[in-house]
Short mmCIF file of C-alpha atoms in Angstrom, two decimals:
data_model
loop_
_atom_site.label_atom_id
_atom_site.label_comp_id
_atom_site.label_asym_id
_atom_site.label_seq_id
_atom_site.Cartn_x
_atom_site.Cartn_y
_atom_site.Cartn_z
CA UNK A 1452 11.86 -18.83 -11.50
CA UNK A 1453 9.04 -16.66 -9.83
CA UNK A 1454 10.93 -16.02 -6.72
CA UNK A 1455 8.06 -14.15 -4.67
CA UNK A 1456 5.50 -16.92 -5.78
CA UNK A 1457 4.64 -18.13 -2.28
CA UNK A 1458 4.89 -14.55 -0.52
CA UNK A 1459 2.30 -13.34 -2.96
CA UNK A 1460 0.15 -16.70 -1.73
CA UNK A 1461 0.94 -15.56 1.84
CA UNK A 1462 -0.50 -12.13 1.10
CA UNK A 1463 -3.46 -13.11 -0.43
CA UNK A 1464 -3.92 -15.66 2.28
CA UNK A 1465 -4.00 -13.02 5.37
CA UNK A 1466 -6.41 -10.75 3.43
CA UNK A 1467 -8.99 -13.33 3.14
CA UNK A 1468 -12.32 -13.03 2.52
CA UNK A 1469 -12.14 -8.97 2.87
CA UNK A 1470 -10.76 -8.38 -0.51
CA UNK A 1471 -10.55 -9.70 -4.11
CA UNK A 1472 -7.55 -10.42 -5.00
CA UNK A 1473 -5.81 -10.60 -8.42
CA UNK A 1474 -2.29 -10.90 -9.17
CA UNK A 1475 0.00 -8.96 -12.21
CA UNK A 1476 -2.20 -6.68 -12.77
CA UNK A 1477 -2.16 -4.35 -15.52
CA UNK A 1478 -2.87 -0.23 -14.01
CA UNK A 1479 -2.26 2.91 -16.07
CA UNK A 1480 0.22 5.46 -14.23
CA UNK A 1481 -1.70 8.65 -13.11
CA UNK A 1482 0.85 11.09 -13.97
CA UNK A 1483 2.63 9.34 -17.16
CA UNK A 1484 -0.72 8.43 -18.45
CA UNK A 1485 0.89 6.83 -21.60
CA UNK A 1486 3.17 4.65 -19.27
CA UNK A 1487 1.42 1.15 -18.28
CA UNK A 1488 3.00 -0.60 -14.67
CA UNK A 1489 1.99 -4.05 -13.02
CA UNK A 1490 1.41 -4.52 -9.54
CA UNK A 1491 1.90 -7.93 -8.15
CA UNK A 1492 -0.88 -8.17 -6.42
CA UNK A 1493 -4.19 -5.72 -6.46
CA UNK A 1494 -7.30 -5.74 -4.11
CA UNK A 1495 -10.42 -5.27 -4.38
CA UNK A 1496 -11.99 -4.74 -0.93
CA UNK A 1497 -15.63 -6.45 -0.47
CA UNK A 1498 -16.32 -3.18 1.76
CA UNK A 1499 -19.41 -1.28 0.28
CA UNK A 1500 -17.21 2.07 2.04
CA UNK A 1501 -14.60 1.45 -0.58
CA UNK A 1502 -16.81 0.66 -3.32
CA UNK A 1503 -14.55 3.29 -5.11
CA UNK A 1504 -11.48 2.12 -4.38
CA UNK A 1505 -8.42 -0.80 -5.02
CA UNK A 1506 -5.31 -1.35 -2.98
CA UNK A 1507 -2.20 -2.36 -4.45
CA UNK A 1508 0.80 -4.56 -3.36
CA UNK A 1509 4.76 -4.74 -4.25
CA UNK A 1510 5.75 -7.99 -3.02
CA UNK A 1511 9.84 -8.49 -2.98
CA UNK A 1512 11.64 -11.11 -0.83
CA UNK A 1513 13.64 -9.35 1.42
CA UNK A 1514 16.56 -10.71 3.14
CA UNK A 1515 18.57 -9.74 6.86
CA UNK A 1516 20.93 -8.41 4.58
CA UNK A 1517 18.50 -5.25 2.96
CA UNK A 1518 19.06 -1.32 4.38
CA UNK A 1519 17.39 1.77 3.58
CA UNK A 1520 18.51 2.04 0.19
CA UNK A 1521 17.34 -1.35 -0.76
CA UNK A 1522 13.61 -0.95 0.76
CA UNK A 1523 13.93 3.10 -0.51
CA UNK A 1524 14.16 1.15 -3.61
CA UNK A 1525 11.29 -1.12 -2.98
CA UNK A 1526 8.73 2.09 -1.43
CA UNK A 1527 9.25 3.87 -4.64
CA UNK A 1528 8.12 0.96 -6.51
CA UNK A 1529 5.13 1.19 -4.68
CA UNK A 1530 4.41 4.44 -5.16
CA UNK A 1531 4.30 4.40 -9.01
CA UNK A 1532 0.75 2.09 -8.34
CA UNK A 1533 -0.39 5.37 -6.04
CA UNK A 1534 -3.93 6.58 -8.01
CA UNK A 1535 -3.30 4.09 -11.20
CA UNK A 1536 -6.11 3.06 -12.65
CA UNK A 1537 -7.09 -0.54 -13.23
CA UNK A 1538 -7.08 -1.57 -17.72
CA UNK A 1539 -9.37 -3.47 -19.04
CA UNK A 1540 -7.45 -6.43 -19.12
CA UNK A 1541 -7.17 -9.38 -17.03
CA UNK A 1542 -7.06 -10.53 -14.84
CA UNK A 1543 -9.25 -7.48 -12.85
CA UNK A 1544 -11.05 -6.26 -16.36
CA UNK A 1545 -14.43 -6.58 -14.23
CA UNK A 1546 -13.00 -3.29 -12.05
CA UNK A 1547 -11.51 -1.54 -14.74
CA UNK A 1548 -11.19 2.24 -13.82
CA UNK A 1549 -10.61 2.00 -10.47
CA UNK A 1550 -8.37 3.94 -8.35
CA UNK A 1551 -5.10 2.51 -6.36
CA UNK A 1552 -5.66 4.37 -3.12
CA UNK A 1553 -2.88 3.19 -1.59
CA UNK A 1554 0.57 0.70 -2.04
CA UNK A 1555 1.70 -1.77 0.05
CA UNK A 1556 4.93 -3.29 1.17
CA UNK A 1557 4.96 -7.39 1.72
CA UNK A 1558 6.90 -8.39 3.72
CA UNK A 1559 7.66 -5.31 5.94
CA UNK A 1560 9.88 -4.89 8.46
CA UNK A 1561 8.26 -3.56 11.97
CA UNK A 1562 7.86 -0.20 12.49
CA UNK A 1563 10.69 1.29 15.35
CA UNK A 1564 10.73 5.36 14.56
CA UNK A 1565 12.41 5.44 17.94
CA UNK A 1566 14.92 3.05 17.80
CA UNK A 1567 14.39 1.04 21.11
CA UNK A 1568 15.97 -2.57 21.41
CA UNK A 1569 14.43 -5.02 19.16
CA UNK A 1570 14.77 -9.03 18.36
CA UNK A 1571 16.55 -8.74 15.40
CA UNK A 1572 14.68 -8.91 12.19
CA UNK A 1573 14.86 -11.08 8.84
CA UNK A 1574 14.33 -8.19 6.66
CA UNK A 1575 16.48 -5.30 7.86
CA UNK A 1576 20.13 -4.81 8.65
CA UNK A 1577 20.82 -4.60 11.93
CA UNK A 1578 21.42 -1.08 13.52
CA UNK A 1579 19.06 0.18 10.69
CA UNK A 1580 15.66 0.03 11.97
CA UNK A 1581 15.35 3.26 12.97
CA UNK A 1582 16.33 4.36 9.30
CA UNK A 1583 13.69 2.11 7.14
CA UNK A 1584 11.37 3.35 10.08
CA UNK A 1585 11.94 6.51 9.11
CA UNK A 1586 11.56 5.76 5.41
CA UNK A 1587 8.18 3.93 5.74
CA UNK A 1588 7.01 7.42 7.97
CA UNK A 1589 7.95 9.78 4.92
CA UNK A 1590 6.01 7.28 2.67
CA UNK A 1591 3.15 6.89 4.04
CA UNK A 1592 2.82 10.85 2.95
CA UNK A 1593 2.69 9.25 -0.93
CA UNK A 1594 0.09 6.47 0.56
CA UNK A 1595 2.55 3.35 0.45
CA UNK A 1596 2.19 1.41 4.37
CA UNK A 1597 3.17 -1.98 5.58
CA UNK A 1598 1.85 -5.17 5.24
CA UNK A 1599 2.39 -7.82 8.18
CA UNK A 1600 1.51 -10.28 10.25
CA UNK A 1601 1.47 -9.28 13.73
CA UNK A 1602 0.67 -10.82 17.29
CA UNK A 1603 -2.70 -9.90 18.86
CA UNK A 1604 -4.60 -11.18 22.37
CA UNK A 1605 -6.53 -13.73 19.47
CA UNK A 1606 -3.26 -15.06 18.04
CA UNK A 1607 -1.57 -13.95 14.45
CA UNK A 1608 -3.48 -11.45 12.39
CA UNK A 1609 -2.28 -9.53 9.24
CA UNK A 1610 -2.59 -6.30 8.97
CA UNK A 1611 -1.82 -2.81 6.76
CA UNK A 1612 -1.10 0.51 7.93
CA UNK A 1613 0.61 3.71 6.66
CA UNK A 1614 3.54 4.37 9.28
CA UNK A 1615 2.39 4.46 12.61
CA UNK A 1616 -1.38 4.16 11.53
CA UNK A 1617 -3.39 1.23 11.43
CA UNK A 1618 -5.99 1.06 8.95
CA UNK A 1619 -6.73 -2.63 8.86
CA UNK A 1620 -6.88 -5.78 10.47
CA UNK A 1621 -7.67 -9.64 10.04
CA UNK A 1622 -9.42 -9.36 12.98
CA UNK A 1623 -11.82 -6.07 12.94
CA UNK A 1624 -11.49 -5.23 9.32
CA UNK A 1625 -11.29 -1.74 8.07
CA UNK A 1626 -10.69 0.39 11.05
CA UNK A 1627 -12.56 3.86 11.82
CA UNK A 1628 -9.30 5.45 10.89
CA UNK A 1629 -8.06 3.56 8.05
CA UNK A 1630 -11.39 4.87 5.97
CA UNK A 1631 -10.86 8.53 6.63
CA UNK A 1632 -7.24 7.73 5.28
CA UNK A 1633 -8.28 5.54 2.30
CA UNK A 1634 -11.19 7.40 0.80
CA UNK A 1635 -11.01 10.58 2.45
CA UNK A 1636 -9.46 13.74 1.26
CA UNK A 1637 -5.82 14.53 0.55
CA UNK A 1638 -4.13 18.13 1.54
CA UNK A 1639 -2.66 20.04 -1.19
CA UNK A 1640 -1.10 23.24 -0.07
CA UNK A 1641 -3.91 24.65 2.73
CA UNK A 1642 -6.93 22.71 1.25
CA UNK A 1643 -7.95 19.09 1.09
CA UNK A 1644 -9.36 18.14 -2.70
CA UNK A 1645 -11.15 14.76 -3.34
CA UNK A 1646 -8.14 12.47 -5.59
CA UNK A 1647 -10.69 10.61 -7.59
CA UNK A 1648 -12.66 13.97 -8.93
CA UNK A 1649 -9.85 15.75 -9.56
CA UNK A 1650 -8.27 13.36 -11.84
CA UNK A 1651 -11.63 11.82 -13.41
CA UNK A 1652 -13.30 14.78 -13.36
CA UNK A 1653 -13.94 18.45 -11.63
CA UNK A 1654 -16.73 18.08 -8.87
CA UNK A 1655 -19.45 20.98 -9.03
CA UNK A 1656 -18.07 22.71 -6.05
CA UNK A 1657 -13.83 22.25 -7.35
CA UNK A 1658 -12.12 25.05 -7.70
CA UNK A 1659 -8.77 24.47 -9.96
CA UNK A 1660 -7.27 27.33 -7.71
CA UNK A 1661 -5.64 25.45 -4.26
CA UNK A 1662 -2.97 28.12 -2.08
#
């Protein structure tokens, strides 16, 4: 029995018309090369910004009954999908190559680093939110964020964001922000290199030397 059947429907369903979406797709792991995974969901967004660039999704059904160690689980799932590339199979064959930039959680729990009073939630134990909070803050340093529905002035939006940063909406689409975090740069050591020319190729100006 596909258990997350209908949350993957859900997913695709508050992305919309922003993205392509495809589900079990096929992605080559960018460090174990040899090693093929399967996302359950993948998209493509329709953004000419991100022409580059996929997303990826790990879709569970969580219950009030999960803690950290169950969605610690779950985020390093995720972050296997982190700078796969897309096969050439289907059901995405047409984007073949592309880049994961980032891995999503569906359904998340809200974000509470601070651990103020809360209604309680269906996906964490309570008296734990400040601890998956503080899990979903150390992973959004691998790229893996959130994936919700949330209430806005308009009504119920979905929306993605790495920790504390929002980097998409429902409502505005891809926000100033969540582009510099998608496609820009990522630190290594003292230095910021471009992901997608280091691992499909050195750039004129790469050096292989980063302090």
């Amino acid at each position: 029995m596909d258990i997350e059947k209908e949350r993957r429907a859900e997913l695709i369903a508050g992305l919309g018309d922003q993205f392509l979406c495809f589900e079990e797709v096929t992605l080559t792991h960018a460090t174990f090369t040899r090693r093929k995974i399967r996302a359950d969901v993948v998209a493509i967004p329709v953004d000419d910004r991100l022409a580059d660039y996929a997303l990826a999704f790990e879709v569970k059904e969580p219950s009030q009954a999960w803690n950290y160690s169950d969605w610690s689980h779950s985020i390093r799932q995720a972050s296997d999908y982190v700078y796969g590339k897309i096969d050439p199979v289907a059901p995405a064959a047409k984007y073949a190559g592309r880049r994961i930039a980032g891995a999503f959680m569906f359904p998340s729990p809200p974000y509470n680093p601070h651990g103020m009073p809360m209604a309680p939630t269906p996906f964490v134990r309570p008296g734990l939110e400040q601890m998956v909070s503080g899990q979903f803050h150390l992973a959004l340093h691998f790229r893996v964020g959130r994936a919700f529905w949330e209430t806005s002035k308009l009504g119920r939006r979905f929306a993605l964001s790495f920790g504390p940063n929002p980097l998409w909406d429902s409502e505005h689409g891809l926000l100033d922000r969540g582009l510099t975090l998608i496609a820009g740069k990522r630190t290594l050591g003292s230095g910021k290199i471009d992901v997608k020319i280091e691992l499909d190729g050195w750039g004129p100006s790469q050096s292989p030397l980063t302090e």
